[in-house]
N, CA and C of each residue as an Amber inpcrd file, in Angstrom:
protein
   522
 116.9790000 110.6000000  94.1000000 117.3360000 112.1360000  95.2090000
 117.6910000 111.4470000  96.5300000 118.2960000 111.9390000  97.2460000
 119.3950000 111.3600000  98.7890000 117.9100000 112.0170000  99.4900000
 118.0510000 111.3200000 100.7600000 117.1390000 111.3510000 101.9620000
 117.4770000 112.6400000 102.3570000 118.1690000 113.6870000 102.5060000
 118.0920000 114.7540000 102.7670000 117.1350000 115.6130000 102.1460000
 117.3020000 115.6050000 101.0000000 116.9280000 116.5430000  99.7700000
 115.1590000 116.0150000 100.0920000 115.1050000 114.9860000 100.0190000
 113.5710000 114.3470000 100.0970000 113.5670000 115.0920000 101.5020000
 113.7820000 115.3530000 102.7350000 113.1950000 115.7720000 103.6630000
 113.2080000 117.3470000 103.4880000 113.7980000 118.1940000 102.5010000
 113.7010000 119.4220000 102.4020000 112.5600000 119.6830000 101.6350000
 112.2680000 118.6560000 100.6270000 111.1160000 118.9070000  99.5070000
 109.7720000 118.5270000 100.1040000 109.8690000 117.9160000 101.1740000
 108.7410000 117.2320000 101.4500000 107.5890000 118.0240000 101.7190000
 106.1270000 117.9570000 101.7470000 105.4230000 118.9740000 101.8920000
 104.1080000 117.9050000 102.6290000 102.9140000 118.7460000 103.1330000
 101.8540000 117.7410000 103.1940000 101.0360000 118.3760000 102.0470000
 100.2360000 117.2780000 101.2550000 100.2930000 117.8080000  99.8290000
  98.3800000 117.1330000 100.5510000  97.7710000 118.2090000 100.0100000
  96.1150000 118.1100000 100.1430000  95.2180000 118.1410000  98.9260000
  96.0330000 118.3430000  97.8620000  95.5140000 118.4570000  96.5850000
  96.1100000 117.6630000  95.8740000  95.0550000 116.9050000  95.1860000
  95.8910000 115.8500000  93.8040000  95.4480000 115.6620000  92.8160000
  95.8420000 115.0890000  92.1070000  95.5230000 115.2290000  90.7020000
  94.9570000 113.7540000  90.4560000  93.8580000 114.0600000  89.7580000
  92.8980000 112.9580000  88.9740000  93.8050000 111.4440000  88.9720000
  95.0030000 111.7060000  88.7960000  95.4540000 109.9390000  87.8610000
  96.1140000 109.1510000  88.8590000  95.9720000 107.9620000  88.3820000
  96.2810000 106.7430000  89.1780000  97.7830000 106.7570000  89.1940000
  98.0080000 105.9210000  90.4500000  99.4920000 105.6670000  90.8570000
 100.1440000 104.3400000  90.1680000 101.2940000 104.4290000  89.5650000
 101.2710000 103.5040000  88.7960000 101.9870000 102.0120000  89.7670000
 101.5500000 100.7720000  89.2730000 101.7390000  99.7770000  90.6110000
 103.1720000  99.6290000  90.8590000 104.2710000  99.9970000  90.2010000
 105.5060000 100.2800000  90.8850000 105.9890000 100.7270000  91.9290000
 105.2800000 102.1280000  91.7530000 105.4910000 103.0940000  92.7790000
 104.9170000 102.5960000  93.8700000 103.2000000 102.1130000  94.0330000
 102.7420000 101.6090000  95.0320000 103.5220000 100.5150000  95.5450000
 104.2380000 100.0240000  94.8990000 104.7070000  98.7040000  95.2850000
 106.3350000  99.3870000  96.2870000 106.7570000 100.1390000  95.5550000
 107.9800000 101.4470000  96.2950000 107.5490000 101.5930000  97.5900000
 106.2370000 102.3880000  97.5140000 105.6160000 102.7660000  98.7070000
 105.5770000 101.5610000 100.0820000 105.0160000 100.8360000  99.8890000
 104.8250000  99.4310000 100.6340000 106.3560000  98.8460000 100.7830000
 106.8440000  98.6360000 100.1890000 108.3650000  98.5340000 100.2520000
 109.2610000  99.4120000 101.3100000 108.7910000 100.7890000 101.4090000
 109.5540000 101.3820000 102.3950000 108.5010000 101.3550000 103.6000000
 107.4300000 101.1190000 103.8910000 106.7470000 100.8540000 104.9220000
 107.5580000  99.5840000 105.1640000 107.4040000  98.2770000 104.7470000
 107.6930000  96.9330000 105.4570000 109.3370000  97.3230000 105.6250000
 110.0450000  97.9220000 105.1270000 112.0060000  98.0520000 105.5650000
 111.9610000  99.0790000 106.6800000 111.0850000  99.8280000 107.1960000
 111.3730000 101.1390000 108.1840000 111.6330000 100.1030000 109.4760000
 112.1920000 101.1520000 110.5580000 112.9900000 100.3790000 111.5800000
 111.6600000  99.8190000 112.6120000 111.8680000  99.2940000 113.2090000
 110.6590000  98.8540000 114.2590000 111.8710000  98.3170000 115.5110000
 111.1770000  98.7870000 117.1850000 112.0500000  98.3960000 118.0760000
 111.9710000  96.7330000 117.9790000 113.1420000  96.1650000 118.6320000
 113.6440000  94.6920000 118.8170000 113.2920000  94.3760000 117.2900000
 112.8520000  94.8410000 116.0640000 112.7940000  94.1060000 114.8420000
 111.1370000  93.5120000 115.1010000 110.6440000  93.4100000 115.9760000
 109.1140000  93.3160000 115.6860000 107.9140000  93.7330000 115.0940000
 107.2920000  92.7240000 114.3210000 106.4280000  93.2980000 113.2910000
 105.2770000  93.7870000 114.0390000 105.0880000  95.3980000 114.5060000
 103.8710000  95.3050000 115.6770000 103.6100000  96.8170000 114.6950000
 103.8880000  96.7640000 113.4370000 103.0040000  97.8550000 112.4520000
 102.0710000  96.9870000 111.4410000 101.1410000  97.0790000 110.6470000
 100.5890000  96.4060000 109.4320000 100.2390000  97.5460000 108.6640000
 100.1420000  97.2370000 107.5110000  99.4810000  98.3170000 106.8060000
  98.5550000  97.7730000 105.9200000  97.3930000  98.6780000 105.5340000
  96.2600000  98.2400000 104.3910000  96.7700000  99.3390000 103.4500000
  96.7240000  98.8570000 102.2640000  96.9700000  99.6230000 100.9410000
  95.6780000  99.6780000 100.5550000  94.8390000 100.7330000 100.2000000
  93.3180000 101.3930000  99.8700000  93.6070000 101.8200000  98.7370000
  93.2880000 101.5490000  97.1380000  93.2910000 102.7270000  96.0660000
  91.8000000 102.3060000  95.6390000  91.0910000 101.7950000  96.2370000
  89.4590000 101.9830000  95.8480000  88.9210000 103.1060000  96.2230000
  88.5330000 103.6740000  95.1320000  87.9060000 105.3610000  95.4680000
  87.0960000 105.2660000  95.8260000  86.0300000 104.3820000  96.0650000
  84.4920000 104.4350000  97.1730000  84.8590000 104.4350000  98.4160000
  85.9710000 103.2280000  98.9890000  86.7430000 102.9680000 100.3530000
  86.9630000 104.4540000 100.9070000  88.1560000 104.9790000  99.4010000
  88.9860000 106.4020000 100.1320000  87.9200000 107.0620000 100.7410000
  86.8060000 107.1620000  99.6470000  85.6800000 108.2500000 100.2150000
  84.7910000 107.9380000 101.5990000  84.6210000 106.9530000 101.5910000
  84.4140000 106.0230000 102.9300000  85.0000000 106.3130000 104.0070000
  86.3960000 106.5020000 103.8140000  87.4930000 106.5230000 105.0790000
  87.4450000 108.2510000 105.3710000  87.4130000 108.9360000 103.8890000
  87.3680000 110.4390000 104.7930000  86.5020000 111.1460000 105.6500000
  85.3590000 110.8610000 106.0850000  84.9100000 111.4030000 107.3520000
  85.2950000 111.1960000 108.7500000  86.5380000 109.8200000 108.5670000
  87.3330000 109.4940000 109.6740000  87.2510000 110.7590000 110.8930000
  87.7530000 111.6850000 110.3520000  87.8470000 113.0000000 110.9870000
  87.5280000 114.4110000 110.1510000  86.9740000 115.6370000 110.4070000
  86.8550000 116.5050000 110.3580000  87.9460000 116.9880000 109.4540000
  89.5540000 116.4870000 109.6180000  90.4960000 117.1360000 109.1750000
  91.2230000 116.1620000 107.8520000  90.1150000 115.1740000 106.8380000
  90.8140000 114.6970000 105.8640000  90.3040000 114.6780000 104.8950000
  89.5930000 116.0180000 104.6770000  88.9190000 116.0400000 103.4310000
  89.7080000 115.5580000 102.1190000  90.6370000 115.7960000 102.0680000
  91.5700000 115.4970000 100.9430000  91.6660000 113.8900000 100.5020000
  91.3980000 113.1470000 101.6980000  91.4960000 111.5300000 101.6150000
  90.3790000 111.1920000 100.6270000  89.5090000 112.0020000  99.8250000
  88.6990000 111.2380000  98.6390000  88.8740000 111.6880000  97.8570000
  89.9380000 112.5770000  97.2430000  90.7360000 112.8680000  96.1510000
  92.1750000 112.0820000  96.1120000  92.7220000 111.5870000  96.8260000
  93.4730000 110.5080000  96.8760000  93.7930000 109.9790000  95.8510000
  94.8590000 109.1280000  95.2740000  94.9840000 108.2000000  94.2770000
  95.2190000 106.7550000  95.3980000  95.3730000 106.8250000  96.7720000
  95.8620000 105.6600000  97.3180000  95.9420000 105.9310000  98.5240000
  96.1080000 105.0890000  99.6020000  96.3200000 105.3490000 100.8330000
  96.6360000 104.1650000 101.4410000  97.7200000 104.4510000 102.7660000
  97.9650000 103.0500000 103.4270000  97.4610000 103.3890000 104.9700000
  97.0870000 102.4640000 105.5650000  96.1390000 102.8310000 106.7200000
  97.2290000 101.5640000 107.4850000  97.5250000 102.4300000 108.5320000
  98.8900000 102.5480000 109.6520000  98.2710000 101.6880000 110.8920000
  98.2140000 100.4040000 110.9970000  97.6950000  99.9800000 112.3170000
  98.7430000  99.2250000 113.1640000  98.6050000  99.3060000 114.2850000
  99.8360000  98.4180000 115.3420000  99.2480000  97.6920000 116.5410000
 100.1310000  96.8160000 116.6190000  99.7640000  96.0220000 117.7860000
 100.5840000  96.0360000 118.7870000  99.5480000  96.6570000 120.1010000
 100.2290000  96.8260000 121.4780000 101.0030000  95.4770000 122.1400000
 100.0030000  94.2320000 121.7890000 100.6720000  93.1330000 122.2860000
 102.0630000  92.7070000 122.0660000 101.9330000  93.1830000 120.7430000
 103.4140000  92.9000000 120.1530000 104.7880000  93.5340000 120.2620000
 104.7740000  94.6450000 120.5980000 105.6330000  95.7330000 121.4950000
 105.1250000  96.8600000 121.7010000 105.8020000  97.0060000 122.9120000
 105.5100000  98.4880000 123.7780000 105.6880000  99.8090000 123.1850000
 106.5680000  99.4820000 121.7840000 106.9540000 100.5330000 120.6120000
 106.1440000 100.9320000 119.5550000 104.5920000 100.0450000 119.6760000
 104.0700000  99.9690000 118.6490000 103.8310000 101.4560000 117.7370000
 103.7930000 102.8730000 119.1300000 103.1400000 103.8000000 118.1390000
 104.1520000 105.0530000 117.7100000 105.4440000 104.3690000 118.5160000
 106.6700000 104.6370000 117.4120000 107.1280000 104.0510000 116.2530000
 107.0220000 102.9190000 116.3600000 107.2910000 101.8250000 115.0760000
 106.0290000 102.2390000 114.0370000 104.7170000 102.6270000 114.4920000
 104.0660000 102.8990000 113.4620000 104.3410000 104.0390000 112.7260000
 104.5020000 105.2480000 113.5310000 105.0000000 106.3090000 113.2740000
 106.1540000 106.5120000 112.2660000 107.0770000 105.6790000 112.6070000
 108.1450000 105.9020000 111.6400000 107.8980000 105.0850000 110.1390000
 107.4500000 104.0770000 110.3500000 106.3670000 103.7090000 108.9460000
 105.5210000 104.3400000 108.1450000 105.1240000 105.2880000 108.4170000
 104.7150000 106.3900000 107.9990000 105.6830000 107.2830000 107.5980000
 106.3540000 108.2100000 108.0350000 107.2750000 108.7730000 107.7780000
 108.2290000 108.2770000 106.7890000 108.5440000 107.0500000 106.9090000
 109.4500000 106.5860000 105.4830000 108.9630000 106.7650000 104.4840000
 107.6580000 106.1090000 104.3720000 106.7350000 106.1220000 103.4020000
 106.5370000 107.5930000 102.8950000 106.4540000 108.3440000 103.6470000
 105.8730000 109.9570000 102.9620000 107.3310000 110.5890000 102.1940000
 108.6560000 110.0840000 102.9580000 109.8020000 110.5990000 102.3470000
 110.0730000 109.8070000 101.0040000 109.7650000 108.5750000 101.3820000
 109.8480000 107.8040000  99.6510000 108.7890000 108.4480000  99.1120000
 107.6060000 108.8390000  99.3350000 106.8090000 109.1210000  98.0200000
 107.0490000 110.5520000  97.7030000 107.8420000 111.2000000  98.5940000
 108.3960000 112.5680000  97.8160000 109.7060000 112.2520000  97.2950000
 110.3100000 111.5840000  97.5850000 111.3590000 111.0570000  96.4420000
 111.1140000 110.3110000  95.0100000 109.5890000 110.0190000  95.3890000
 109.0420000 109.2680000  93.6530000 107.9590000 110.5000000  92.7430000
 108.1810000 111.1430000  93.7070000 107.2360000 112.5060000  92.9650000
 105.8430000 112.9880000  93.3200000 105.7000000 112.0700000  94.2390000
 104.3820000 111.9500000  94.7170000 104.0120000 112.9910000  95.8440000
 102.8850000 113.2860000  96.3010000 102.6860000 114.1800000  96.9270000
 101.9160000 112.9640000  98.6500000 101.6470000 113.4060000  99.8980000
 101.2020000 112.7440000 100.7810000 100.7900000 113.6150000 102.0220000
  99.7940000 113.1320000 102.2370000  99.2000000 113.8380000 103.3510000
  99.0030000 112.7410000 104.9640000  99.3040000 113.2910000 105.9250000
  98.8800000 112.6010000 107.3330000  97.9130000 112.6850000 107.9940000
  96.9230000 111.9820000 108.0190000  95.4900000 111.4900000 108.9580000
  95.7390000 110.4310000 110.0990000  95.5940000 111.8690000 111.2050000
  95.5380000 111.1670000 112.3750000  94.4150000 110.6410000 112.9050000
  94.7500000 108.9480000 113.3360000  93.1020000 108.5420000 113.9520000
  93.9770000 108.7000000 115.1500000  94.8450000 107.7260000 115.3970000
  94.7730000 107.6550000 116.8580000  95.2220000 109.0890000 117.6420000
  94.5290000 108.8600000 118.9480000  94.3820000 110.3400000 119.6420000
  95.0570000 109.9760000 121.1690000  96.1610000 110.6820000 121.3220000
  96.6370000 109.8500000 122.7360000  95.9750000 110.7300000 123.9990000
  95.2570000 111.8200000 123.7430000  94.7400000 112.3720000 124.8230000
  93.5870000 112.4090000 124.9870000  92.8220000 112.6160000 123.5480000
  90.7550000 112.3920000 123.3020000  90.8290000 111.0930000 123.2210000
  90.7450000 110.3580000 124.4990000  90.4480000 108.9560000 124.6700000
  89.2820000 108.2940000 123.8740000  88.1450000 109.2140000 124.2740000
  86.6840000 108.9220000 123.3620000  86.7090000 109.3060000 121.9030000
  87.6910000 110.3890000 121.8440000  87.9710000 110.6640000 120.0940000
  88.4450000 109.4760000 119.7190000  89.2580000 109.2350000 120.1620000
  90.2630000 107.9420000 119.4530000  89.5760000 107.2290000 119.3710000
  88.7410000 106.6440000 120.1960000  88.0110000 105.3910000 120.0160000
  86.9590000 105.3140000 119.2000000  86.3550000 106.6410000 118.6900000
  85.0770000 107.0120000 117.9450000  86.0490000 106.5370000 116.3890000
  86.8890000 107.2030000 116.1920000  87.9090000 107.5260000 114.6850000
  88.2570000 106.1410000 114.4900000  88.9550000 105.2880000 115.4080000
  89.5130000 104.2300000 115.3820000  88.5460000 102.7650000 114.9730000
  87.4880000 102.7150000 115.5460000  86.2260000 102.2180000 115.4640000
  85.5020000 102.3330000 113.7790000  85.5440000 103.6880000 113.8100000
  85.1940000 104.2170000 112.2850000  85.9520000 103.5380000 111.4240000
  87.1310000 103.5090000 111.3260000  88.0540000 102.5370000 110.2620000
  88.0440000 101.1920000 110.3850000  88.3450000 100.5890000 111.6550000
  88.2870000  99.3810000 111.9790000  86.6690000  98.9230000 111.5660000
  85.9520000  99.3560000 111.5770000  84.5410000  98.5570000 110.7230000
  84.6470000  98.4120000 109.4460000  85.1440000  99.1850000 108.9860000
  85.0930000  99.6400000 107.2650000  86.2230000  98.4080000 106.7940000
  87.1920000  98.2850000 107.4080000  88.2450000  97.5670000 106.6520000
  88.7370000  96.3820000 107.4270000  87.3540000  95.8080000 108.0940000
  87.7820000  94.6910000 109.1970000  88.7630000  94.5010000 110.3140000
  89.2140000  95.5150000 110.8080000  90.7320000  95.6140000 111.2880000
  90.1370000  94.6150000 112.9760000  91.1280000  94.0490000 112.9730000
  90.5920000  93.0110000 114.1240000  90.6750000  94.1440000 116.0760000
  89.6850000  94.0230000 117.0340000  89.7430000  94.6280000 118.3010000
  91.2310000  95.2860000 118.8690000  92.0490000  94.0610000 118.8200000
  93.5010000  94.2850000 119.3480000  94.2480000  95.1000000 118.7450000
  93.8710000  95.6400000 117.7850000  94.7060000  96.5110000 117.0820000
  94.3110000  98.2050000 117.3170000  95.5680000  99.1950000 117.0860000
  94.9400000 100.4830000 117.1120000  95.3140000 100.7990000 115.6440000
  94.5480000 101.6330000 115.1130000  94.5920000 102.3220000 114.2050000
  95.3850000 103.9000000 114.4710000  96.1620000 103.4640000 113.9200000
  97.2100000 105.2060000 114.1250000  97.0440000 106.1800000 113.1420000
  97.0920000 105.8640000 111.5700000  96.6540000 107.0670000 110.9310000
  96.4300000 106.1320000 109.4320000  96.2370000 107.4270000 108.8900000
  95.8160000 106.9960000 106.9900000  96.7010000 108.3310000 106.5500000
  97.7460000 107.2450000 105.6040000  98.5650000 108.8260000 104.8470000
  98.2930000 108.2600000 103.3000000  97.4520000 109.4890000 102.9620000
  96.9790000 109.5510000 101.4340000  98.0510000 110.2590000 100.5800000
  98.3450000 109.3670000  99.4210000  99.2660000 109.7670000  98.1900000
  98.3450000 109.9080000  96.9680000  99.2560000 110.7890000  96.4660000
  98.7630000 110.8140000  94.9890000  99.6530000 111.8430000  94.2630000
  99.6610000 112.3320000  92.8210000 100.0230000 113.5190000  92.3800000
  99.6100000 114.7070000  92.6920000 100.8820000 115.4320000  93.3080000
 100.5450000 117.0770000  93.5950000  99.8480000 117.5780000  92.6790000
  98.3960000 118.4830000  92.8030000  97.7290000 119.4180000  91.9080000
  99.0480000 120.4520000  92.0800000  99.4650000 121.0180000  92.9430000
 100.2390000 121.9620000  93.2500000 101.7740000 121.8860000  94.1450000
 102.2960000 122.6980000  94.2620000 104.0010000 122.4550000  94.8870000
 103.4720000 123.3330000  95.8220000 103.4320000 123.2110000  96.7790000
 103.4390000 124.5350000  98.2600000 104.6100000 124.5050000  98.3410000
 104.7660000 126.3580000  98.8270000 106.1250000 126.6510000  98.9880000
 106.7220000 125.8750000 100.4400000 108.1540000 126.1780000 100.5770000
 108.3380000 125.7600000 101.9350000 108.0870000 126.5980000 103.1460000
 107.4470000 125.7680000 104.3190000 107.0730000 126.8780000 105.4870000
 108.2310000 127.4270000 105.9920000 108.3820000 128.6500000 106.4980000
 108.9920000 129.5310000 106.9760000 109.1920000 128.7030000 108.3910000
 110.8120000 128.3570000 109.0810000 111.0860000 127.4110000 109.8360000
 111.6150000 128.0030000 110.7210000 111.5710000 127.9370000 112.1820000
 111.8490000 128.4630000 113.4160000 113.8410000 128.6000000 113.1800000
 114.3600000 128.8890000 114.1940000 115.6920000 129.0650000 113.8920000
 116.2850000 127.8690000 114.1790000 116.8330000 127.3060000 113.8710000
 117.7090000 125.8790000 114.3700000 118.3830000 125.8560000 115.7410000
 118.8070000 127.2610000 115.9300000 119.0750000 127.4760000 117.6060000
 117.9240000 127.3220000 118.1670000 116.6830000 127.3810000 118.1500000
 115.9300000 127.2500000 118.7950000 115.5750000 125.4600000 119.3970000
 115.8890000 124.9770000 118.7280000 115.5210000 123.3680000 118.8110000
 117.2740000 122.7870000 119.1420000 118.1860000 123.3240000 118.8750000
 119.1550000 122.3580000 118.8340000 120.1380000 122.8490000 119.9530000
 120.4550000 121.6180000 121.0000000 121.0770000 122.1800000 121.9530000
 122.5980000 121.2470000 121.9470000 123.6400000 121.1660000 122.3070000
 124.8630000 120.8910000 122.2250000 125.5190000 120.3870000 123.5580000
 125.7860000 119.1480000 123.2840000 126.3310000 118.6480000 124.7470000
 125.1160000 118.8040000 126.1610000 124.7860000 119.7130000 126.1930000
 123.5280000 119.9100000 127.1720000 122.6370000 121.1650000 126.8550000
 121.1720000 120.6810000 127.6140000 119.8680000 121.3440000 127.6410000
 120.1610000 122.7240000 127.8630000 119.9730000 123.8640000 127.1490000
 120.3700000 125.3450000 127.1500000 118.9920000 126.0080000 127.2910000
C-alpha cells in the first residue's frame, strides 16, 4: 500500500478484535516510530510498547475518552523530552502519525488517545502523572499520547470531508 492510500484508508478504530498482533507487525510499528522524522534529528521522543492486557486496562482511565484501550491488542505510549529538543511535541506527534499510517498499511486499526493537553495544564498534569506512575516514566518527560492498535472489528466508512478549497490557498492566503 502506498502512503497516499494509507492516508485515504486511515480511520480511528475504537473497536478491536481480540486477536494478538504478530510480533513482526509490532516490530514494524516500532520501526516506523523509530524512523519518523524529528527536528534536527534529535531523539526527543521515546516509546513504551505495551502488550500486557492488565496494563492496557490500567491505562484505560487516563482520560474518559480512551475506553477503547482495554480492548486494544497493543499500545505505544509516546513520551518526549523538552530538554532534548524544543520541537518535542511536533516530534512525538509526527512519530504517532507515522505509526498510525503504517498500522493502516499492515491491516491494523489504531486510535489516538491524547494525554498531553496544551490548554488545560491541571488536566494535563493529572493525565500525565497517571500514566507516569504506572509505567515508571521520569518526571522530566512529557507524556504526549497513547496510540492503541489492534485488528479492526469493523471498517467505519470514510468521514465526509470539507471541500479542499476551504483549506488550500495557492501562493497567498485568500
